[in-house]
Amino acid sequence: MKRLAIRREPDFNRYLTALGRGQPAQVPFCELKHDPEIIEAVLEEPLVPPGTPEDKALDRYWANWVRCLASLGYDDVRVGCDIPLVRHFIPAPDTAVYSRGQRTWQPESEGLIQSWEDFERYPWPTPEKIDYSALEAAARHLPDGMKISASTHGGVLEWAMWLMGYVPFAYALYDAPDLVTAIFRQLGELMLAAVEAMASFEYVGAIFIGDDMGHRHGTLVAPEIIREYVMPWHKRMAEAAHRHGKPYILHSCGNLTQIMDELIDYCGIDAKHSFEDAIMTVGEAKRRWGTKIAICGGVDVDKLARQPEDKLRQYVRRILEECAPGGGYLLGSGNSVTNYVPVENFLAMLDEGLKFSGG
């Protein structure tokens, strides 16, 4: 295993302290996602795919995943439930450093639901069909001090756009608002049920939902659309998490400047993840919103993927010097540790975090 020279034992209280805008003794790590190829590169062994028809494949998969992150200094492992929703993909070659052979993409111009007839035919799952077995498998291998940050594999806005296609969705907002409302209601009730259940699990320490709402220059749809259709569901999910004493972390890509105050004050998010230097540096985000919420990540993925290690280390140190003082900051990538990030750069980012912390 490619281990860091300096490491620490998991301590979820460190993670919670930072999410509560406190100042832990060491800066915690926070990540939306690590591609499996990155975990394999760190472990220097292949992961057994969770769907492999082999005894305890899911258990072995998460045992190795937890072992990897715990060894690197993480206090949490992000694990999602499986809400069995179906959508349409387009395959494409994967040209990443640690290629999996093929990637899949969501087409913008088409989706499975284009009409009320499609809506009625769609195989909507019930809350009873939500599968929590991945969380249960990961929980069996959590070391002392480590907990799960639980997710739903996509948010209400993302799934509405995936089911319809971005372009048809945009038209339907004006041509078929009742259909859009019905789709959001189906998705929202499913995700709310999942959050309510996951927040009740003792081994879950936080709810960490991803729901991309923006692009580089603004929100994916008009802010008033997000206020009407999306925010009420995030408010209800945050309230469900809080009822169980769990913080609610929102990952959302893009420029959300127009709606950030409402995500904080109306929805009640405790922390925001996903920052890109071309939109707003994580340091600027900390200055703007760090008195109200915790700030997570912010090591720009382009730099994480392409900078030489020495320059990347300098860049990470600058982020830590800017964001860590005063607390309320968790170190990680600006989005996720993708399979086109050199594993040496990923480890260098964590190493700088541990050195800065005095770990």
Tab-separated table of C-alpha atoms in Angstrom:
chain	number	residue	atom	x	y	z
A	1	MET	CA	0.000	0.000	0.000
A	2	LYS	CA	1.195	3.517	-0.838
A	3	ARG	CA	1.106	4.931	2.680
A	4	LEU	CA	1.733	8.481	3.757
A	5	ALA	CA	4.825	9.078	5.839
A	6	ILE	CA	2.646	10.803	8.444
A	7	ARG	CA	-0.765	9.355	9.299
A	8	ARG	CA	-3.413	9.521	12.018
A	9	GLU	CA	-6.205	7.431	13.436
A	10	PRO	CA	-9.811	8.222	12.450
A	11	ASP	CA	-11.666	10.628	14.727
A	12	PHE	CA	-15.140	11.592	13.543
A	13	ASN	CA	-15.357	14.246	16.246
A	14	ARG	CA	-12.630	16.109	14.365
A	15	TYR	CA	-14.846	16.012	11.268
A	16	LEU	CA	-17.912	17.154	13.221
A	17	THR	CA	-16.007	19.974	14.888
A	18	ALA	CA	-15.014	21.406	11.514
A	19	LEU	CA	-18.532	20.968	10.113
A	20	GLY	CA	-19.780	22.946	13.097
A	21	ARG	CA	-17.345	25.740	12.145
A	22	GLY	CA	-15.086	24.869	15.060
A	23	GLN	CA	-11.310	24.577	15.073
A	24	PRO	CA	-10.162	20.951	15.452
A	25	ALA	CA	-6.572	20.229	16.409
A	26	GLN	CA	-6.007	18.872	12.884
A	27	VAL	CA	-7.660	19.734	9.582
A	28	PRO	CA	-10.007	16.897	8.573
A	29	PHE	CA	-10.315	15.560	5.031
A	30	CYS	CA	-13.544	15.620	3.025
A	31	GLU	CA	-14.225	14.067	-0.362
A	32	LEU	CA	-17.330	13.648	-2.481
A	33	LYS	CA	-15.939	10.655	-4.317
A	34	HIS	CA	-12.788	8.699	-5.062
A	35	ASP	CA	-12.886	6.805	-8.334
A	36	PRO	CA	-12.327	3.082	-7.670
A	37	GLU	CA	-9.170	3.183	-9.769
A	38	ILE	CA	-7.625	5.623	-7.272
A	39	ILE	CA	-8.404	3.303	-4.361
A	40	GLU	CA	-6.860	0.419	-6.312
A	41	ALA	CA	-3.736	2.473	-7.035
A	42	VAL	CA	-3.321	3.286	-3.340
A	43	LEU	CA	-3.976	-0.285	-2.227
A	44	GLU	CA	-1.868	-1.656	-5.103
A	45	GLU	CA	-4.454	-4.386	-5.566
A	46	PRO	CA	-7.739	-4.646	-7.471
A	47	LEU	CA	-11.059	-4.091	-5.780
A	48	VAL	CA	-13.563	-6.912	-6.049
A	49	PRO	CA	-16.486	-5.238	-7.871
A	50	PRO	CA	-19.534	-5.172	-5.576
A	51	GLY	CA	-21.702	-6.769	-8.249
A	52	THR	CA	-19.389	-9.754	-8.749
A	53	PRO	CA	-21.254	-13.065	-8.336
A	54	GLU	CA	-18.968	-14.144	-5.519
A	55	ASP	CA	-19.618	-14.804	-1.858
A	56	LYS	CA	-19.419	-11.579	0.138
A	57	ALA	CA	-18.177	-9.506	-2.841
A	58	LEU	CA	-19.918	-6.366	-1.552
A	59	ASP	CA	-18.458	-6.938	1.890
A	60	ARG	CA	-14.922	-7.367	0.538
A	61	TYR	CA	-15.285	-4.309	-1.688
A	62	TRP	CA	-16.193	-2.005	1.193
A	63	ALA	CA	-13.724	-3.625	3.589
A	64	ASN	CA	-10.894	-2.624	1.250
A	65	TRP	CA	-12.370	0.831	0.619
A	66	VAL	CA	-12.669	1.565	4.344
A	67	ARG	CA	-9.188	0.178	5.004
A	68	CYS	CA	-7.731	2.466	2.344
A	69	LEU	CA	-9.364	5.685	3.554
A	70	ALA	CA	-8.711	4.962	7.219
A	71	SER	CA	-5.030	4.433	6.432
A	72	LEU	CA	-4.866	7.808	4.674
A	73	GLY	CA	-6.225	9.843	7.570
A	74	TYR	CA	-9.927	10.158	6.700
A	75	ASP	CA	-12.501	10.240	9.481
A	76	ASP	CA	-15.404	9.251	7.230
A	77	VAL	CA	-16.222	7.141	4.221
A	78	ARG	CA	-18.943	8.388	1.893
A	79	VAL	CA	-21.359	5.608	0.968
A	80	GLY	CA	-24.603	5.845	-0.971
A	81	CYS	CA	-27.836	3.941	-0.793
A	82	ASP	CA	-29.225	2.525	-4.026
A	83	ILE	CA	-32.489	4.111	-5.122
A	84	PRO	CA	-33.294	1.933	-8.163
A	85	LEU	CA	-34.053	4.700	-10.636
A	86	VAL	CA	-33.388	4.046	-14.327
A	87	ARG	CA	-31.884	6.523	-16.803
A	88	HIS	CA	-30.356	6.625	-20.279
A	89	PHE	CA	-26.576	6.690	-20.859
A	90	ILE	CA	-24.251	7.162	-23.833
A	91	PRO	CA	-20.935	5.218	-23.747
A	92	ALA	CA	-17.584	6.790	-24.657
A	93	PRO	CA	-13.918	5.725	-24.409
A	94	ASP	CA	-12.167	6.380	-21.094
A	95	THR	CA	-8.753	7.939	-21.766
A	96	ALA	CA	-7.811	8.615	-18.118
A	97	VAL	CA	-4.508	7.719	-16.449
A	98	TYR	CA	-6.198	4.817	-14.650
A	99	SER	CA	-8.675	3.993	-17.416
A	100	ARG	CA	-11.664	1.728	-16.833
A	101	GLY	CA	-12.050	1.310	-20.606
A	102	GLN	CA	-15.355	3.125	-20.989
A	103	ARG	CA	-17.159	6.122	-19.507
A	104	THR	CA	-20.846	6.897	-19.694
A	105	TRP	CA	-22.451	10.266	-20.333
A	106	GLN	CA	-25.923	11.663	-19.871
A	107	PRO	CA	-27.396	12.905	-23.175
A	108	GLU	CA	-28.711	16.463	-22.958
A	109	SER	CA	-31.325	16.213	-25.689
A	110	GLU	CA	-33.293	13.150	-24.625
A	111	GLY	CA	-34.486	11.233	-21.600
A	112	LEU	CA	-36.870	8.486	-20.613
A	113	ILE	CA	-39.702	10.821	-19.589
A	114	GLN	CA	-41.002	13.243	-22.207
A	115	SER	CA	-44.747	13.083	-21.531
A	116	TRP	CA	-47.380	12.082	-19.006
A	117	GLU	CA	-47.565	8.704	-20.770
A	118	ASP	CA	-43.832	8.206	-20.177
A	119	PHE	CA	-44.277	9.266	-16.564
A	120	GLU	CA	-47.001	6.664	-16.016
A	121	ARG	CA	-44.944	3.925	-17.722
A	122	TYR	CA	-41.750	4.724	-15.826
A	123	PRO	CA	-40.879	2.033	-13.215
A	124	TRP	CA	-40.960	4.310	-10.192
A	125	PRO	CA	-39.590	2.488	-7.138
A	126	THR	CA	-41.219	2.737	-3.741
A	127	PRO	CA	-39.242	3.727	-0.626
A	128	GLU	CA	-39.328	0.063	0.420
A	129	LYS	CA	-37.144	-0.768	-2.605
A	130	ILE	CA	-34.284	1.499	-1.500
A	131	ASP	CA	-31.221	-0.662	-0.848
A	132	TYR	CA	-28.961	0.194	2.088
A	133	SER	CA	-26.725	-2.876	1.798
A	134	ALA	CA	-23.642	-0.863	0.784
A	135	LEU	CA	-23.897	1.187	3.982
A	136	GLU	CA	-24.379	-1.961	6.027
A	137	ALA	CA	-21.343	-3.594	4.395
A	138	ALA	CA	-19.118	-0.559	4.956
A	139	ALA	CA	-20.323	-0.199	8.541
A	140	ARG	CA	-19.169	-3.723	9.380
A	141	HIS	CA	-15.584	-2.645	8.725
A	142	LEU	CA	-15.470	0.832	10.253
A	143	PRO	CA	-12.565	1.186	12.680
A	144	ASP	CA	-13.080	2.987	15.965
A	145	GLY	CA	-13.541	6.696	15.372
A	146	MET	CA	-14.762	6.426	11.771
A	147	LYS	CA	-18.328	6.912	10.509
A	148	ILE	CA	-20.215	7.012	7.230
A	149	SER	CA	-21.257	10.155	5.389
A	150	ALA	CA	-24.377	8.908	3.634
A	151	SER	CA	-25.591	9.899	0.174
A	152	THR	CA	-28.312	9.203	-2.369
A	153	HIS	CA	-26.241	9.025	-5.589
A	154	GLY	CA	-27.646	12.175	-7.138
A	155	GLY	CA	-30.015	14.939	-6.121
A	156	VAL	CA	-33.528	16.021	-7.007
A	157	LEU	CA	-32.502	18.534	-9.679
A	158	GLU	CA	-29.943	16.201	-11.224
A	159	TRP	CA	-32.376	13.320	-11.452
A	160	ALA	CA	-35.155	15.484	-12.900
A	161	MET	CA	-32.767	16.612	-15.645
A	162	TRP	CA	-31.412	13.092	-16.166
A	163	LEU	CA	-34.877	11.585	-16.518
A	164	MET	CA	-36.055	14.170	-19.040
A	165	GLY	CA	-32.813	15.332	-20.637
A	166	TYR	CA	-31.574	18.850	-19.954
A	167	VAL	CA	-33.099	20.417	-23.084
A	168	PRO	CA	-36.551	18.757	-22.814
A	169	PHE	CA	-36.535	19.591	-19.095
A	170	ALA	CA	-35.958	23.266	-19.888
A	171	TYR	CA	-38.885	23.292	-22.316
A	172	ALA	CA	-41.132	21.368	-19.921
A	173	LEU	CA	-40.620	23.966	-17.189
A	174	TYR	CA	-42.797	26.263	-19.315
A	175	ASP	CA	-44.769	23.849	-21.507
A	176	ALA	CA	-45.620	21.164	-18.921
A	177	PRO	CA	-45.053	22.520	-15.394
A	178	ASP	CA	-47.491	20.009	-13.889
A	179	LEU	CA	-45.387	17.153	-15.262
A	180	VAL	CA	-42.220	18.720	-13.864
A	181	THR	CA	-43.908	19.125	-10.475
A	182	ALA	CA	-44.945	15.466	-10.500
A	183	ILE	CA	-41.408	14.323	-11.333
A	184	PHE	CA	-39.926	16.415	-8.535
A	185	ARG	CA	-42.536	15.077	-6.122
A	186	GLN	CA	-41.682	11.465	-6.955
A	187	LEU	CA	-37.945	12.084	-6.686
A	188	GLY	CA	-38.189	14.244	-3.595
A	189	GLU	CA	-40.289	11.756	-1.646
A	190	LEU	CA	-37.851	8.946	-2.473
A	191	MET	CA	-34.791	10.934	-1.462
A	192	LEU	CA	-36.431	12.272	1.669
A	193	ALA	CA	-37.311	8.710	2.702
A	194	ALA	CA	-33.707	7.652	2.090
A	195	VAL	CA	-32.281	10.533	4.115
A	196	GLU	CA	-34.718	9.904	6.968
A	197	ALA	CA	-33.657	6.258	7.094
A	198	MET	CA	-29.908	6.827	6.735
A	199	ALA	CA	-29.825	9.620	9.304
A	200	SER	CA	-31.314	7.200	11.828
A	201	PHE	CA	-28.449	4.715	11.472
A	202	GLU	CA	-25.993	4.937	14.371
A	203	TYR	CA	-22.995	4.375	12.088
A	204	VAL	CA	-23.982	7.307	9.856
A	205	GLY	CA	-22.426	10.522	11.122
A	206	ALA	CA	-23.490	12.959	8.400
A	207	ILE	CA	-25.705	13.284	5.338
A	208	PHE	CA	-23.709	14.327	2.255
A	209	ILE	CA	-25.961	14.946	-0.754
A	210	GLY	CA	-24.771	15.808	-4.250
A	211	ASP	CA	-27.038	17.899	-6.476
A	212	ASP	CA	-25.335	19.932	-9.201
A	213	MET	CA	-27.183	23.216	-9.720
A	214	GLY	CA	-24.762	25.372	-11.682
A	215	HIS	CA	-22.225	25.877	-14.439
A	216	ARG	CA	-19.287	28.243	-14.548
A	217	HIS	CA	-21.340	31.403	-15.050
A	218	GLY	CA	-24.490	30.775	-13.038
A	219	THR	CA	-27.234	28.304	-12.201
A	220	LEU	CA	-28.290	25.577	-14.649
A	221	VAL	CA	-31.832	26.944	-14.627
A	222	ALA	CA	-33.145	30.293	-13.444
A	223	PRO	CA	-32.776	30.826	-9.681
A	224	GLU	CA	-36.541	31.108	-9.292
A	225	ILE	CA	-36.912	27.583	-10.733
A	226	ILE	CA	-34.486	26.236	-8.143
A	227	ARG	CA	-36.343	28.107	-5.406
A	228	GLU	CA	-39.673	26.633	-6.502
A	229	TYR	CA	-38.794	23.025	-7.304
A	230	VAL	CA	-35.467	22.162	-5.663
A	231	MET	CA	-34.900	24.079	-2.442
A	232	PRO	CA	-38.019	22.832	-0.618
A	233	TRP	CA	-36.726	19.264	-0.907
A	234	HIS	CA	-33.249	20.171	0.340
A	235	LYS	CA	-34.871	22.005	3.235
A	236	ARG	CA	-36.869	18.914	4.162
A	237	MET	CA	-33.830	16.637	3.833
A	238	ALA	CA	-31.708	18.962	5.961
A	239	GLU	CA	-34.469	19.032	8.578
A	240	ALA	CA	-34.600	15.224	8.550
A	241	ALA	CA	-30.840	15.024	9.086
A	242	HIS	CA	-30.990	17.588	11.871
A	243	ARG	CA	-33.809	15.732	13.654
A	244	HIS	CA	-31.348	12.875	14.065
A	245	GLY	CA	-28.516	15.162	15.105
A	246	LYS	CA	-26.620	14.768	11.825
A	247	PRO	CA	-25.143	17.629	9.763
A	248	TYR	CA	-26.278	18.147	6.164
A	249	ILE	CA	-23.500	18.688	3.609
A	250	LEU	CA	-24.368	19.838	0.090
A	251	HIS	CA	-22.124	19.142	-2.879
A	252	SER	CA	-23.155	21.257	-5.831
A	253	CYS	CA	-21.028	22.229	-8.805
A	254	GLY	CA	-21.129	25.568	-10.543
A	255	ASN	CA	-21.553	29.227	-9.733
A	256	LEU	CA	-24.262	29.371	-7.068
A	257	THR	CA	-23.606	32.925	-5.905
A	258	GLN	CA	-27.201	33.962	-6.670
A	259	ILE	CA	-28.706	31.278	-4.433
A	260	MET	CA	-26.084	30.593	-1.748
A	261	ASP	CA	-27.713	32.722	0.925
A	262	GLU	CA	-30.981	30.820	0.474
A	263	LEU	CA	-29.246	27.437	0.520
A	264	ILE	CA	-27.790	28.484	3.871
A	265	ASP	CA	-30.643	30.422	5.477
A	266	TYR	CA	-33.713	28.706	3.981
A	267	CYS	CA	-32.526	25.158	3.283
A	268	GLY	CA	-30.315	24.988	6.354
A	269	ILE	CA	-27.211	23.364	4.869
A	270	ASP	CA	-24.329	23.012	7.327
A	271	ALA	CA	-21.525	22.830	4.778
A	272	LYS	CA	-20.875	23.351	1.074
A	273	HIS	CA	-18.605	21.203	-1.090
A	274	SER	CA	-17.355	21.795	-4.655
A	275	PHE	CA	-15.277	24.807	-5.606
A	276	GLU	CA	-13.460	25.607	-8.840
A	277	ASP	CA	-10.837	28.332	-9.077
A	278	ALA	CA	-12.252	29.598	-12.386
A	279	ILE	CA	-15.543	30.350	-10.592
A	280	MET	CA	-14.469	31.259	-7.055
A	281	THR	CA	-11.474	30.131	-5.050
A	282	VAL	CA	-12.161	28.246	-1.863
A	283	GLY	CA	-10.465	31.060	0.050
A	284	GLU	CA	-12.968	33.568	-1.293
A	285	ALA	CA	-15.807	31.179	-0.427
A	286	LYS	CA	-14.493	30.917	3.137
A	287	ARG	CA	-14.418	34.712	3.420
A	288	ARG	CA	-17.967	35.066	2.052
A	289	TRP	CA	-19.788	32.258	3.832
A	290	GLY	CA	-17.401	30.816	6.420
A	291	THR	CA	-19.168	32.519	9.328
A	292	LYS	CA	-22.395	30.641	8.497
A	293	ILE	CA	-21.352	27.245	7.118
A	294	ALA	CA	-18.309	24.997	6.900
A	295	ILE	CA	-16.350	25.006	3.645
A	296	CYS	CA	-15.200	21.677	2.193
A	297	GLY	CA	-12.570	20.844	-0.404
A	298	GLY	CA	-11.472	23.417	-2.949
A	299	VAL	CA	-8.231	21.930	-4.309
A	300	ASP	CA	-8.991	22.610	-7.963
A	301	VAL	CA	-9.283	19.321	-9.867
A	302	ASP	CA	-7.464	20.703	-12.914
A	303	LYS	CA	-4.461	21.545	-10.741
A	304	LEU	CA	-4.748	18.266	-8.852
A	305	ALA	CA	-4.656	16.401	-12.154
A	306	ARG	CA	-2.018	18.367	-14.062
A	307	GLN	CA	0.357	20.273	-11.806
A	308	PRO	CA	3.793	18.894	-10.935
A	309	GLU	CA	3.886	17.669	-7.365
A	310	ASP	CA	6.070	20.500	-6.048
A	311	LYS	CA	3.746	23.192	-7.434
A	312	LEU	CA	0.683	21.321	-6.232
A	313	ARG	CA	2.098	21.143	-2.713
A	314	GLN	CA	2.695	24.902	-2.691
A	315	TYR	CA	-0.852	25.479	-3.926
A	316	VAL	CA	-2.369	23.207	-1.243
A	317	ARG	CA	-0.336	24.942	1.474
A	318	ARG	CA	-1.685	28.325	0.336
A	319	ILE	CA	-5.242	27.005	0.581
A	320	LEU	CA	-4.601	25.685	4.083
A	321	GLU	CA	-3.006	28.943	5.209
A	322	GLU	CA	-6.009	30.837	3.867
A	323	CYS	CA	-8.839	28.542	4.966
A	324	ALA	CA	-7.807	26.565	8.047
A	325	PRO	CA	-7.348	29.423	10.572
A	326	GLY	CA	-10.543	29.961	12.532
A	327	GLY	CA	-11.857	26.470	11.811
A	328	GLY	CA	-14.772	25.404	9.673
A	329	TYR	CA	-12.610	24.024	6.872
A	330	LEU	CA	-12.128	20.455	5.579
A	331	LEU	CA	-9.413	19.706	3.017
A	332	GLY	CA	-10.108	17.874	-0.226
A	333	SER	CA	-10.481	18.191	-3.955
A	334	GLY	CA	-12.711	20.809	-5.504
A	335	ASN	CA	-14.946	18.063	-6.861
A	336	SER	CA	-13.714	14.468	-6.632
A	337	VAL	CA	-10.540	12.416	-6.953
A	338	THR	CA	-11.039	11.207	-10.500
A	339	ASN	CA	-9.183	8.444	-12.292
A	340	TYR	CA	-7.263	11.034	-14.310
A	341	VAL	CA	-5.621	12.397	-11.141
A	342	PRO	CA	-2.131	10.919	-10.609
A	343	VAL	CA	-2.217	9.033	-7.327
A	344	GLU	CA	1.028	10.748	-6.292
A	345	ASN	CA	-0.739	14.114	-6.483
A	346	PHE	CA	-3.680	12.839	-4.460
A	347	LEU	CA	-1.336	11.570	-1.744
A	348	ALA	CA	0.651	14.822	-1.840
A	349	MET	CA	-2.543	16.799	-1.141
A	350	LEU	CA	-3.273	14.671	1.926
A	351	ASP	CA	0.351	14.791	3.041
A	352	GLU	CA	0.295	18.589	3.021
A	353	GLY	CA	-2.884	18.512	5.091
A	354	LEU	CA	-1.287	16.278	7.689
A	355	LYS	CA	1.920	18.300	7.792
A	356	PHE	CA	-0.031	21.544	8.179
A	357	SER	CA	-2.028	19.991	10.987
A	358	GLY	CA	1.083	18.807	12.738
A	359	GLY	CA	-0.199	15.233	12.353
